mmCIF file as gemmi writes it, N, C-alpha and C atoms, coordinates in Angstrom:
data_model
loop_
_atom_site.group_PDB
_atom_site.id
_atom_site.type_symbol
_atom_site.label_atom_id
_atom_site.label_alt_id
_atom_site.label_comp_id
_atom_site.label_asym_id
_atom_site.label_entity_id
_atom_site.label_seq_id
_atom_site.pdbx_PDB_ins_code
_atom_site.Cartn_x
_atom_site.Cartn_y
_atom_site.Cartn_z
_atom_site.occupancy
_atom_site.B_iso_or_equiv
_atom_site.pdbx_formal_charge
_atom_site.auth_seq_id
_atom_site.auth_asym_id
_atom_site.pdbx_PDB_model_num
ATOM 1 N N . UNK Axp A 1 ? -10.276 21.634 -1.427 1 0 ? 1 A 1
ATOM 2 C CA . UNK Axp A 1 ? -10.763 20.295 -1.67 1 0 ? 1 A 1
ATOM 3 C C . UNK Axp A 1 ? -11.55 19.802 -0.46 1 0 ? 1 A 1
ATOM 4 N N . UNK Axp A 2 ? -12.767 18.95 -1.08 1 0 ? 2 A 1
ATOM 5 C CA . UNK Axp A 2 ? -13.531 18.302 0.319 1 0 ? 2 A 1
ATOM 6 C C . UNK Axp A 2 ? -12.324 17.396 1.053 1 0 ? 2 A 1
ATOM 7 N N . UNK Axp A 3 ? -12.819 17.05 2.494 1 0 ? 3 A 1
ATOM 8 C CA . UNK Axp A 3 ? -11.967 15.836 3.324 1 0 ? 3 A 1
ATOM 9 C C . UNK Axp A 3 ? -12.262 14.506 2.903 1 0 ? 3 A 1
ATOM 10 N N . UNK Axp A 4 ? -13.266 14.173 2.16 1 0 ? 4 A 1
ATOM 11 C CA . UNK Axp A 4 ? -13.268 13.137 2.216 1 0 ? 4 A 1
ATOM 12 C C . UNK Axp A 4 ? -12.752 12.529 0.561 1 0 ? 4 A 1
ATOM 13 N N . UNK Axp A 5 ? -12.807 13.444 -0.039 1 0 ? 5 A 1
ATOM 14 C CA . UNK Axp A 5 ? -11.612 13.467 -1.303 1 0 ? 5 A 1
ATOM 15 C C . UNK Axp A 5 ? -10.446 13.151 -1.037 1 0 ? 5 A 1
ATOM 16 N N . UNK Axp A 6 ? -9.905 13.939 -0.342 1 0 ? 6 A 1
ATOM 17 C CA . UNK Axp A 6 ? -8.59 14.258 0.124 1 0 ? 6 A 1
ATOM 18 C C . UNK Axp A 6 ? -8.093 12.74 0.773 1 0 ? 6 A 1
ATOM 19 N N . UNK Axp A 7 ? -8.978 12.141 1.503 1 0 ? 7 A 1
ATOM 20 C CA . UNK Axp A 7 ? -9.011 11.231 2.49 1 0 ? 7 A 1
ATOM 21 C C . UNK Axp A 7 ? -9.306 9.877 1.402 1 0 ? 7 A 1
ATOM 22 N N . UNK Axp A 8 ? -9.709 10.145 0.489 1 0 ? 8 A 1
ATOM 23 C CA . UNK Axp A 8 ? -9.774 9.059 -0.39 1 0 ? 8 A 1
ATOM 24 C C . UNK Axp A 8 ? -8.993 8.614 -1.407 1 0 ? 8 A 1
ATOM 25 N N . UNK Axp A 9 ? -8.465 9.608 -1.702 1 0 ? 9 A 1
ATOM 26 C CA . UNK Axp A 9 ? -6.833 9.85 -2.567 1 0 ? 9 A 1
ATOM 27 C C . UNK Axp A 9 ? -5.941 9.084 -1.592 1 0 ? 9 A 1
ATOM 28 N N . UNK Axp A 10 ? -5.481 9.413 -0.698 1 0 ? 10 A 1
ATOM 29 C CA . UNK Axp A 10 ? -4.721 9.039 0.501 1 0 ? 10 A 1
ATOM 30 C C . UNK Axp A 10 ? -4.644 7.79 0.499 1 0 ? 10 A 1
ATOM 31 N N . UNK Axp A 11 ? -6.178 7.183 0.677 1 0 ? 11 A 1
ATOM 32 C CA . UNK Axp A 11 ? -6.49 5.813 0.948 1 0 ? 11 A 1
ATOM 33 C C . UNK Axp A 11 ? -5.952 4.53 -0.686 1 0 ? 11 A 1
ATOM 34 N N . UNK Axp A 12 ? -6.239 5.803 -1.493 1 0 ? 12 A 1
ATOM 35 C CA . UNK Axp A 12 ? -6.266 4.78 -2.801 1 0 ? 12 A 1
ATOM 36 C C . UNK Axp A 12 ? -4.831 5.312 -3.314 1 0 ? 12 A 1
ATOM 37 N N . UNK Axp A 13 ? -3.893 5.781 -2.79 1 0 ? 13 A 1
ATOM 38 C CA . UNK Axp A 13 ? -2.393 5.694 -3.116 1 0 ? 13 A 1
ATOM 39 C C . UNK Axp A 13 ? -1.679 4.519 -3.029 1 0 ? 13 A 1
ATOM 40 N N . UNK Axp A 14 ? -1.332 3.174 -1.012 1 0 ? 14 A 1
ATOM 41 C CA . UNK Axp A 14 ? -1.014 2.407 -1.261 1 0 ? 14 A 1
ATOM 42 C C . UNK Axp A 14 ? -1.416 0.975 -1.964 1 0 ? 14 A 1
ATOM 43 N N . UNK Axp A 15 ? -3.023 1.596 -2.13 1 0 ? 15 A 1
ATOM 44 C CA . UNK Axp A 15 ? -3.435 0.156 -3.012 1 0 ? 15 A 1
ATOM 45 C C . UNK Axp A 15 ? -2.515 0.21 -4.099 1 0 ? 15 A 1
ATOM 46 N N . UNK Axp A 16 ? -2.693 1.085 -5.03 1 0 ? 16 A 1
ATOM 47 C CA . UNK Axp A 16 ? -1.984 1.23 -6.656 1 0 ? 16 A 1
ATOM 48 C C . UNK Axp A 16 ? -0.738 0.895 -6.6 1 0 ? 16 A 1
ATOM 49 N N . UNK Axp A 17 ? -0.078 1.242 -5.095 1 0 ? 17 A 1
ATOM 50 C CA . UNK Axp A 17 ? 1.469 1.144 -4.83 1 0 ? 17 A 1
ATOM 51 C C . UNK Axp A 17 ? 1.729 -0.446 -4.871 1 0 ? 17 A 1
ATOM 52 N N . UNK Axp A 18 ? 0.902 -1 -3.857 1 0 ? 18 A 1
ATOM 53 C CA . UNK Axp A 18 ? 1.227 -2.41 -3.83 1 0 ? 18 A 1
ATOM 54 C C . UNK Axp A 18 ? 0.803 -3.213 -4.944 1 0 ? 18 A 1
ATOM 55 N N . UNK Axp A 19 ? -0.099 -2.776 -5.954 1 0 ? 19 A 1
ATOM 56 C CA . UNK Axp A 19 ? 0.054 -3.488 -7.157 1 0 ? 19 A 1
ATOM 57 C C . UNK Axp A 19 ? 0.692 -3.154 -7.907 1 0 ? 19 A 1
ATOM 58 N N . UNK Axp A 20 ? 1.248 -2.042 -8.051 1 0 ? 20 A 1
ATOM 59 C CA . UNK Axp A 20 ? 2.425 -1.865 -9.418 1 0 ? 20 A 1
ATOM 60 C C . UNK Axp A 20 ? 4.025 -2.919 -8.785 1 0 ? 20 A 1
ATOM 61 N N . UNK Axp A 21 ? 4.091 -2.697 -7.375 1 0 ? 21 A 1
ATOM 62 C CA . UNK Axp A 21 ? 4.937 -3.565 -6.627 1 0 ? 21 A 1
ATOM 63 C C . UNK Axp A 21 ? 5.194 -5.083 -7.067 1 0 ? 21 A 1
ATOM 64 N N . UNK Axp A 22 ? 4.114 -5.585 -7.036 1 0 ? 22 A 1
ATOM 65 C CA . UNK Axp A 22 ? 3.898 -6.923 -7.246 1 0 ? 22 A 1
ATOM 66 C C . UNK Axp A 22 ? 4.194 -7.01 -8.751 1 0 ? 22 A 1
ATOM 67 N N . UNK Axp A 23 ? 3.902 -5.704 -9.566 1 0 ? 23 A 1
ATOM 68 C CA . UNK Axp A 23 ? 3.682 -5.917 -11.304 1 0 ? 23 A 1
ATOM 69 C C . UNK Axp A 23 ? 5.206 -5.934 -11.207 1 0 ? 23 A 1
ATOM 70 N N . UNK Axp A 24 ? 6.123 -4.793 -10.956 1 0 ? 24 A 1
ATOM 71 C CA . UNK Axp A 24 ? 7.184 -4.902 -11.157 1 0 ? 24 A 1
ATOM 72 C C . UNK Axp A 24 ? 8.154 -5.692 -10.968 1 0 ? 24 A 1
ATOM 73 N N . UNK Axp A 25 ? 8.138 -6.822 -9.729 1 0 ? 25 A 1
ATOM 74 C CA . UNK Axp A 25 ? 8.48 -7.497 -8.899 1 0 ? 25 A 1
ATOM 75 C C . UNK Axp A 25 ? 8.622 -8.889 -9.973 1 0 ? 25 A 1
ATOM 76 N N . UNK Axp A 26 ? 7.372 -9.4 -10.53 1 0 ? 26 A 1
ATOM 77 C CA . UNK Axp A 26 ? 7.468 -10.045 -11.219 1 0 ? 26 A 1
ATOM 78 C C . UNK Axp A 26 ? 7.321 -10.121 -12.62 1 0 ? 26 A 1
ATOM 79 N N . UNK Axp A 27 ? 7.291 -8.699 -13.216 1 0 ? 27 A 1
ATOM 80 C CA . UNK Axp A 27 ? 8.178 -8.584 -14.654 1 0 ? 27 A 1
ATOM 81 C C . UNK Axp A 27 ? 9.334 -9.243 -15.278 1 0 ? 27 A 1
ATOM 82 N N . UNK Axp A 28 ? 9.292 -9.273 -15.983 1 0 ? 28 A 1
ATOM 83 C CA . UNK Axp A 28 ? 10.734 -9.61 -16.411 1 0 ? 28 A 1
ATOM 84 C C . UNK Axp A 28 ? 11.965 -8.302 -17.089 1 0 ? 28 A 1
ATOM 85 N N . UNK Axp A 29 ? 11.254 -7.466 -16.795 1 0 ? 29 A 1
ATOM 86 C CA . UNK Axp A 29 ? 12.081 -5.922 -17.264 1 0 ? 29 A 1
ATOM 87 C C . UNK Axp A 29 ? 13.203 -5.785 -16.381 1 0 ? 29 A 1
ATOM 88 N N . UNK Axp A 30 ? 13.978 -5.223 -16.398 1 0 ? 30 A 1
ATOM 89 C CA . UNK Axp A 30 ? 14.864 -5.031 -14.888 1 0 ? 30 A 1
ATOM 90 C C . UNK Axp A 30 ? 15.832 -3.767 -15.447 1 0 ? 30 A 1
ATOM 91 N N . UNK Axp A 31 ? 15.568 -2.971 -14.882 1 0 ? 31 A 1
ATOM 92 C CA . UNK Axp A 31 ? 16.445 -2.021 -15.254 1 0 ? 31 A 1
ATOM 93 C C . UNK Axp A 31 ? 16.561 -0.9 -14.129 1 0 ? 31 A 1
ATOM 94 N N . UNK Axp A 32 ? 17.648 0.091 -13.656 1 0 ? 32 A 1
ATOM 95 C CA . UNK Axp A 32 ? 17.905 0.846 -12.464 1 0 ? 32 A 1
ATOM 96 C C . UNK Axp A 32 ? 16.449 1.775 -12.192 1 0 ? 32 A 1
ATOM 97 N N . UNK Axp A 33 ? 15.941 2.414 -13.389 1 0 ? 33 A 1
ATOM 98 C CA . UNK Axp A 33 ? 14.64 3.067 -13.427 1 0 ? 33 A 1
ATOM 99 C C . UNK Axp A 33 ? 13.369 2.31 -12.694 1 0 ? 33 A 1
ATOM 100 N N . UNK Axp A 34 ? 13.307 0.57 -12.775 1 0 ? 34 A 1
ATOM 101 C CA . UNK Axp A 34 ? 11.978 0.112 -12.229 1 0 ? 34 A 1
ATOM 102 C C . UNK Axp A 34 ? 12.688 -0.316 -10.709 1 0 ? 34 A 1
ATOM 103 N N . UNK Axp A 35 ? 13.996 0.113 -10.948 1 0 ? 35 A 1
ATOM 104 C CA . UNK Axp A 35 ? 14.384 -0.497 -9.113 1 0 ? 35 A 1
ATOM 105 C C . UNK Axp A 35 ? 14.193 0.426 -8.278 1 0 ? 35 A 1
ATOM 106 N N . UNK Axp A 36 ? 14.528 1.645 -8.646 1 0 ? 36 A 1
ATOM 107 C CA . UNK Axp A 36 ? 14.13 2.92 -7.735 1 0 ? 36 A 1
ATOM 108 C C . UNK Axp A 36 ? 12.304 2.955 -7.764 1 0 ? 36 A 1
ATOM 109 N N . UNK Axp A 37 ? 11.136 2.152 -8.992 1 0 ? 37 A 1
ATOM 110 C CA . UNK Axp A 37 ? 10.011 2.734 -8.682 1 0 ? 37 A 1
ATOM 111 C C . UNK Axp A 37 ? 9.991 1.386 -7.486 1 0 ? 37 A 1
ATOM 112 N N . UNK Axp A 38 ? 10.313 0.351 -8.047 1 0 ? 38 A 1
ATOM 113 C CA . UNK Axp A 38 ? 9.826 -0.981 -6.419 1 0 ? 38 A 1
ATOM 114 C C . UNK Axp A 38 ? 10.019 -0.351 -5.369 1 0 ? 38 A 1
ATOM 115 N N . UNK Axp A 39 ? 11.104 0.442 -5.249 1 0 ? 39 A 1
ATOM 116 C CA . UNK Axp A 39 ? 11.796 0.793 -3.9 1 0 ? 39 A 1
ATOM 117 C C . UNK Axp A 39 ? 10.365 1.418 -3.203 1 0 ? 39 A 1
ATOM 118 N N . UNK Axp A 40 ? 9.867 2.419 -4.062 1 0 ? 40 A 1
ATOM 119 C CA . UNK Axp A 40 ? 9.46 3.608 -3.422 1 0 ? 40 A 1
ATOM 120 C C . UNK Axp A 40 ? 7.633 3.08 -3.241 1 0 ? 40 A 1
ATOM 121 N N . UNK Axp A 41 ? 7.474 2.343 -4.678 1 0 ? 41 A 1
ATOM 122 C CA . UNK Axp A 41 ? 6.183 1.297 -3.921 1 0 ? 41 A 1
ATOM 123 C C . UNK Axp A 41 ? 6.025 0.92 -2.972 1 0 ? 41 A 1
ATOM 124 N N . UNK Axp A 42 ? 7.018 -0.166 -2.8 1 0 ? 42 A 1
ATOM 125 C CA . UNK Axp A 42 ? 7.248 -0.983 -2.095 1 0 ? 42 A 1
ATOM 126 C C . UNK Axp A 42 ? 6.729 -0.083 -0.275 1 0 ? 42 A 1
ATOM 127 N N . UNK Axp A 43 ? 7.566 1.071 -0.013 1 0 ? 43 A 1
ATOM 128 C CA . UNK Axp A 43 ? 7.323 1.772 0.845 1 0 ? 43 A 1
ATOM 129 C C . UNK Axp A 43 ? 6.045 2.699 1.011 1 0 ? 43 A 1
ATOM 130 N N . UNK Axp A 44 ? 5.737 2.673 0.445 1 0 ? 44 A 1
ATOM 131 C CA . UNK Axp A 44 ? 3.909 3.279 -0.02 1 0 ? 44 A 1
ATOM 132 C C . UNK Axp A 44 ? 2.987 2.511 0.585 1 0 ? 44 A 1
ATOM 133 N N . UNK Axp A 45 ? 3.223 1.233 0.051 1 0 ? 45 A 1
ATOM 134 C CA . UNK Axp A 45 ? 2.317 -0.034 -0.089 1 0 ? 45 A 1
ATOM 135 C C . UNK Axp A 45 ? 2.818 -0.47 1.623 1 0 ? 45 A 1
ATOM 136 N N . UNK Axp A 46 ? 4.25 -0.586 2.289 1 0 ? 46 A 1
ATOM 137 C CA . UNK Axp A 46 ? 4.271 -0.882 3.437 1 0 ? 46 A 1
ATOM 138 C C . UNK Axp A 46 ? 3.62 0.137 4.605 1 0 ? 46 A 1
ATOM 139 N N . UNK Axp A 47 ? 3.436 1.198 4.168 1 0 ? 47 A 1
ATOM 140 C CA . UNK Axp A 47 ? 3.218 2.471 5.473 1 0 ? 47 A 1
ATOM 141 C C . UNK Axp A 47 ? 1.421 2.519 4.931 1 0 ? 47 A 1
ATOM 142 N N . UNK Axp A 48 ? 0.503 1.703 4.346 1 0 ? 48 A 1
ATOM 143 C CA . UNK Axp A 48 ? -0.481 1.906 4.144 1 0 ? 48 A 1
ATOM 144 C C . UNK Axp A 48 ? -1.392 1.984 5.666 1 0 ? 48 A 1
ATOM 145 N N . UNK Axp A 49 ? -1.014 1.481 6.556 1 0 ? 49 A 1
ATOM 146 C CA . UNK Axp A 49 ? -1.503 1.202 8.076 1 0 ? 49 A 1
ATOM 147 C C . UNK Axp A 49 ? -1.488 2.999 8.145 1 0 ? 49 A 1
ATOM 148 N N . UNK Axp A 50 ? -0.444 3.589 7.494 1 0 ? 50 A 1
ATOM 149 C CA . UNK Axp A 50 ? -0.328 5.072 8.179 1 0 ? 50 A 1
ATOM 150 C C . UNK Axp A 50 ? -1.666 6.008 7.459 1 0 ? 50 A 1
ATOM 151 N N . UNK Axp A 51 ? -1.793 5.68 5.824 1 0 ? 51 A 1
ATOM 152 C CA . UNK Axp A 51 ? -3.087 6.167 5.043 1 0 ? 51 A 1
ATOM 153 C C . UNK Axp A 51 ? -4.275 5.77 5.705 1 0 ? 51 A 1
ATOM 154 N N . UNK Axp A 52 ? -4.385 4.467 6.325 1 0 ? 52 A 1
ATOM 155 C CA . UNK Axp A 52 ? -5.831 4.059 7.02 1 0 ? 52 A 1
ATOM 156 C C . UNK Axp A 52 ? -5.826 4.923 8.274 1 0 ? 52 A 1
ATOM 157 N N . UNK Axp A 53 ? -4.604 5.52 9.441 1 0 ? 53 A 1
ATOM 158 C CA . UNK Axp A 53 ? -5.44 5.819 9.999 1 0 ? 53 A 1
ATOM 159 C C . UNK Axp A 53 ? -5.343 7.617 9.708 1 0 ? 53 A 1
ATOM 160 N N . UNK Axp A 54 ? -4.992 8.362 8.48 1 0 ? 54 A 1
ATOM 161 C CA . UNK Axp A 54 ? -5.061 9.638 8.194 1 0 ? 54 A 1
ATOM 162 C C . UNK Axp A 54 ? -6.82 9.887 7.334 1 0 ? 54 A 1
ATOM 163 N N . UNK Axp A 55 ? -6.873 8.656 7.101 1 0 ? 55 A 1
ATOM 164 C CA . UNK Axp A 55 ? -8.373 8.502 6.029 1 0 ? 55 A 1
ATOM 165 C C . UNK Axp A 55 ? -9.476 8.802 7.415 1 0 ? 55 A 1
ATOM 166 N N . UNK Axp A 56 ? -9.081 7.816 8.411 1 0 ? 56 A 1
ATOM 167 C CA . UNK Axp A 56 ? -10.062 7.731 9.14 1 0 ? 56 A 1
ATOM 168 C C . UNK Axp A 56 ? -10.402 8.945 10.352 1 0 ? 56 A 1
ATOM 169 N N . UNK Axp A 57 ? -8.616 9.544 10.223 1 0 ? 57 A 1
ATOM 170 C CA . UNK Axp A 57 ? -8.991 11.029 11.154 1 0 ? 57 A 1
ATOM 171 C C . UNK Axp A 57 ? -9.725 11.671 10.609 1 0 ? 57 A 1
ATOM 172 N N . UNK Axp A 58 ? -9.375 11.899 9.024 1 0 ? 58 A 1
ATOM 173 C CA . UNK Axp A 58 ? -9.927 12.939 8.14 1 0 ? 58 A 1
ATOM 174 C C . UNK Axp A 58 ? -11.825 12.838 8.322 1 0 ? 58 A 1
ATOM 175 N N . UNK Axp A 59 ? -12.063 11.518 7.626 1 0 ? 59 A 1
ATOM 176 C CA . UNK Axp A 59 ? -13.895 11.19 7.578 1 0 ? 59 A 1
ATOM 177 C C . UNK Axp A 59 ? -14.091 10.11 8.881 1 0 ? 59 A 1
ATOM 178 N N . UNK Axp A 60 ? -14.555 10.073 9.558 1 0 ? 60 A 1
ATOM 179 C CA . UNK Axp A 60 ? -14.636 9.217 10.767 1 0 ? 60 A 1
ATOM 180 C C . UNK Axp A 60 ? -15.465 8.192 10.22 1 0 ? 60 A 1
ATOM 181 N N . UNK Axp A 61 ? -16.483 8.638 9.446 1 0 ? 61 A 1
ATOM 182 C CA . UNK Axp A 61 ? -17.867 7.774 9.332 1 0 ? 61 A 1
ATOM 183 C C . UNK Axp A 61 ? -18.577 7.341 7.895 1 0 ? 61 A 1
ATOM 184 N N . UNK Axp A 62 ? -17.518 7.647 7.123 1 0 ? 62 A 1
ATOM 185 C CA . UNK Axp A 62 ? -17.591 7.335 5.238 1 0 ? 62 A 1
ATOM 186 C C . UNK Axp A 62 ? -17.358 5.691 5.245 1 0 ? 62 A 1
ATOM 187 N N . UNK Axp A 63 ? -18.524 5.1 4.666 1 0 ? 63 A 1
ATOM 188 C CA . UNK Axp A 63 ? -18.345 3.84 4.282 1 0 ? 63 A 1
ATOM 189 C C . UNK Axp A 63 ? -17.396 3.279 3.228 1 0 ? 63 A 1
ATOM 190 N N . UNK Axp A 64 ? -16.966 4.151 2.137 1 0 ? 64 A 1
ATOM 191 C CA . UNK Axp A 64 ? -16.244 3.752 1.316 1 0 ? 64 A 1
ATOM 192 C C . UNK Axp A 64 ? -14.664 3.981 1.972 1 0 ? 64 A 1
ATOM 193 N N . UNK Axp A 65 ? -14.48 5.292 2.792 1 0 ? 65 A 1
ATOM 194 C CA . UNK Axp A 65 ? -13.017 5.716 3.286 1 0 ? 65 A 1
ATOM 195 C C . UNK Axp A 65 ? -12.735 4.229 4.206 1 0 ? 65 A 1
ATOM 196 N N . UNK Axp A 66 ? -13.773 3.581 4.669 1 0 ? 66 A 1
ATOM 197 C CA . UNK Axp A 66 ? -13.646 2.766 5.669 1 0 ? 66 A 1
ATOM 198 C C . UNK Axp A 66 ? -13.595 1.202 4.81 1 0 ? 66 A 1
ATOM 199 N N . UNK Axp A 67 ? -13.737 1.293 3.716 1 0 ? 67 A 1
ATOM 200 C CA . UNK Axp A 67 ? -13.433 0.068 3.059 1 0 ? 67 A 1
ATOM 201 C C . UNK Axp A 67 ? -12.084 0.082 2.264 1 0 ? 67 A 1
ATOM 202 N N . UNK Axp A 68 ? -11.799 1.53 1.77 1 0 ? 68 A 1
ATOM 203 C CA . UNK Axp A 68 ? -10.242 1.6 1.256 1 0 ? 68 A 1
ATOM 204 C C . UNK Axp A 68 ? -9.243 1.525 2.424 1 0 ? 68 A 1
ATOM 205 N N . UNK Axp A 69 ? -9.871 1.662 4.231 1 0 ? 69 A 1
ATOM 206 C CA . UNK Axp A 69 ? -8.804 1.628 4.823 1 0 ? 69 A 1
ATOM 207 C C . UNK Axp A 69 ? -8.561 0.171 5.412 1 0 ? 69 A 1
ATOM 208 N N . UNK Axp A 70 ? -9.48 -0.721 4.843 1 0 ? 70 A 1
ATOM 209 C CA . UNK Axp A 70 ? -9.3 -1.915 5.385 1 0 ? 70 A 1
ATOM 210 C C . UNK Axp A 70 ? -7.99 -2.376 4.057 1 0 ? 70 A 1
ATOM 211 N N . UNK Axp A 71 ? -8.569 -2.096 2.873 1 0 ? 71 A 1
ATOM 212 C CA . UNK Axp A 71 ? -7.544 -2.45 1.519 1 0 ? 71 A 1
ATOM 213 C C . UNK Axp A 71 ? -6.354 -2.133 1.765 1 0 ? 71 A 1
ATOM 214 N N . UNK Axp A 72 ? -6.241 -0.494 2.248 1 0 ? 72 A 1
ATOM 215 C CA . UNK Axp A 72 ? -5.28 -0.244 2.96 1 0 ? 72 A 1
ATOM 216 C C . UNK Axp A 72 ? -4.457 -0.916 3.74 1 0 ? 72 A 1
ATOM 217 N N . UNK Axp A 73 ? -4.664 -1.973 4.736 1 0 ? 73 A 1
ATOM 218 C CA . UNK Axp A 73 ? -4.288 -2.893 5.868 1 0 ? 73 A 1
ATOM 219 C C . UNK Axp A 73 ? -4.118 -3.819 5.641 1 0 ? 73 A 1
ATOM 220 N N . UNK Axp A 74 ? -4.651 -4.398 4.155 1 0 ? 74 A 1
ATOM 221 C CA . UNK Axp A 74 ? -3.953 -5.702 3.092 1 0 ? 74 A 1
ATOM 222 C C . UNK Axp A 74 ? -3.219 -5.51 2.581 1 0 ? 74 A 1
ATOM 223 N N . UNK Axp A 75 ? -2.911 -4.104 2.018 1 0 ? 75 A 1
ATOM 224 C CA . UNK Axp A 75 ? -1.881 -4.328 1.447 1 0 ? 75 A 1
ATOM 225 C C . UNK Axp A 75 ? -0.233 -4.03 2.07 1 0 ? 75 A 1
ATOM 226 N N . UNK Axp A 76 ? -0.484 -3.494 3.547 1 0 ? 76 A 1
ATOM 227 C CA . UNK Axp A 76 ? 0.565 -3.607 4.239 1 0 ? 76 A 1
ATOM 228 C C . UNK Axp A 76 ? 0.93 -5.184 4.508 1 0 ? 76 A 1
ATOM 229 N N . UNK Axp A 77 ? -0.272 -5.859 5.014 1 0 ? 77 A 1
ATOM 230 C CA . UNK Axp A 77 ? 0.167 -7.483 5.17 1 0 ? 77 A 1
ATOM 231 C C . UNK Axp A 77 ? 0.644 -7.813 3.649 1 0 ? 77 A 1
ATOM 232 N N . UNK Axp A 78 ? 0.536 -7.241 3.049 1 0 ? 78 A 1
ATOM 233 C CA . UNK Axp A 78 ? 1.161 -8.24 1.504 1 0 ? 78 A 1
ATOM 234 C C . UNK Axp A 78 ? 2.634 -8.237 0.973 1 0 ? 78 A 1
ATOM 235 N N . UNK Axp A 79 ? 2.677 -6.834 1.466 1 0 ? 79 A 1
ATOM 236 C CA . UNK Axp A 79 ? 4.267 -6.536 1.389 1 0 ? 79 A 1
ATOM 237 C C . UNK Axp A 79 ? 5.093 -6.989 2.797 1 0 ? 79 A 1
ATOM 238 N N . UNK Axp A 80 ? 4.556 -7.304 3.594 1 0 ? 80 A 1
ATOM 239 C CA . UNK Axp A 80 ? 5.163 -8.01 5.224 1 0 ? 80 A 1
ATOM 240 C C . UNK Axp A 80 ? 5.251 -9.831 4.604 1 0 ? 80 A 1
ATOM 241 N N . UNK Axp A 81 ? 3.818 -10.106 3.928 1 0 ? 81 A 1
ATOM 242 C CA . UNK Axp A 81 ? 3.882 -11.112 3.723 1 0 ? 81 A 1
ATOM 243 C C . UNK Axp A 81 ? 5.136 -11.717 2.761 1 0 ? 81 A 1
ATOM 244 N N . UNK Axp A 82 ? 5.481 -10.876 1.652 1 0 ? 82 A 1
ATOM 245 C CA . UNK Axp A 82 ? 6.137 -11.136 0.684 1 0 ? 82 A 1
ATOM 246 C C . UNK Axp A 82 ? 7.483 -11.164 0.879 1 0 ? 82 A 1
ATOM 247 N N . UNK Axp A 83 ? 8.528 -10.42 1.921 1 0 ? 83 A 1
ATOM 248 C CA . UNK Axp A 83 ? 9.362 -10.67 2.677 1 0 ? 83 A 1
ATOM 249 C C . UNK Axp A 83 ? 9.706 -11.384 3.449 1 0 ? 83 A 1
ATOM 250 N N . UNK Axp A 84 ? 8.729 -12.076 4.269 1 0 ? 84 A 1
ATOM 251 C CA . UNK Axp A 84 ? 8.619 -12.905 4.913 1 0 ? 84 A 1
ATOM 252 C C . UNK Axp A 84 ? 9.014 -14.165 4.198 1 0 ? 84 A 1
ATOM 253 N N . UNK Axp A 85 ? 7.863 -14.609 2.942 1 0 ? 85 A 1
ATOM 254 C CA . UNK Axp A 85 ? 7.913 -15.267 1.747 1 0 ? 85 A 1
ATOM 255 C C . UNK Axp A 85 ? 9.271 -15.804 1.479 1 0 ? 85 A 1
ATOM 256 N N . UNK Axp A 86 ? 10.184 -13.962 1.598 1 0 ? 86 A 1
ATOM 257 C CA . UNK Axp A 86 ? 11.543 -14.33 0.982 1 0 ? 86 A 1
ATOM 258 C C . UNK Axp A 86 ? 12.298 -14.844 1.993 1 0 ? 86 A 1
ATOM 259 N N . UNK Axp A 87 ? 12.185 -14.17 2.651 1 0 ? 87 A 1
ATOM 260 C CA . UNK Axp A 87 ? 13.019 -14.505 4.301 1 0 ? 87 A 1
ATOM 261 C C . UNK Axp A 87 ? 13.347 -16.204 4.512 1 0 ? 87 A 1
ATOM 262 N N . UNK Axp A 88 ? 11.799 -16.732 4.421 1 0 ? 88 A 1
ATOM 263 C CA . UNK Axp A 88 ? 11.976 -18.078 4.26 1 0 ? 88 A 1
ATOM 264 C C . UNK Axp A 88 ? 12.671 -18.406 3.135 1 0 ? 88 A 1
ATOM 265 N N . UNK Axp A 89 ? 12.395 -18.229 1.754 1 0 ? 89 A 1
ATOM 266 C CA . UNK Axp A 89 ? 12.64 -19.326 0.65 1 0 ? 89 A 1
ATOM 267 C C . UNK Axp A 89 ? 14.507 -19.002 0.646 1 0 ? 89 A 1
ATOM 268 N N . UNK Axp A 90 ? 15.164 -18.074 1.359 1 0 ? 90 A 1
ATOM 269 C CA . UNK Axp A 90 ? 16.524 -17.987 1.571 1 0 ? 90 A 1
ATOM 270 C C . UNK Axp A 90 ? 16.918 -18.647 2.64 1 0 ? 90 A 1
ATOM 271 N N . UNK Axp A 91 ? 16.414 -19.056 3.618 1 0 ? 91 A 1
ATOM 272 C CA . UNK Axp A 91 ? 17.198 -19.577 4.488 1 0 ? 91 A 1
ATOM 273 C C . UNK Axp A 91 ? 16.681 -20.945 4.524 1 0 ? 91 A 1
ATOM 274 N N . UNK Axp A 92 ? 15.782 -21.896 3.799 1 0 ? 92 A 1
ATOM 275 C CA . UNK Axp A 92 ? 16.096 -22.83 3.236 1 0 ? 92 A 1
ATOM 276 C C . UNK Axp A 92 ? 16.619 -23.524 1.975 1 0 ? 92 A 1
């Protein structure tokens, strides 16, 4: 496979992660099967900082690898954010 395939897969894993996260999160389904997939989203979507910088070893200089690794770096703040979110709305 080319690198910058490879490097683009990578990049476009925790996006999908952190939106199925959010889908599941606020479903109304709940069952042991969608708690183990949040779990593992959830951790996808948080280590995306780690896909931005494997995208960017891989292609140094791809404009698109370099726009999925910024998406990449939102969607770590989203899942920081969303804890946080909770962190607060529990301890008031």
């Amino acid at each position: 496979m080319n690198r910058k395939i490879i490097a683009m897969i990578s990049e476009i894993l925790p996006l999908i992660s952190a939106v199925l996260f959010f889908l599941l999160i606020f479903s109304s389904h709940d069952s042991a099967l969608s708690g183990v997939v949040i779990s593992i989203t959830c951790l996808l979507a948080f280590f995306g900082f780690v896909f931005f910088f494997i995208g960017r070893k891989l292609v140094k200089g791809d404009r698109m690898v370099q726009i999925l690794g910024i998406l990449d770096l939102l969607a770590t703040l989203s899942i920081v954010g969303f804890y946080v979110l909770a962190i607060f709305s529990f301890g008031l």
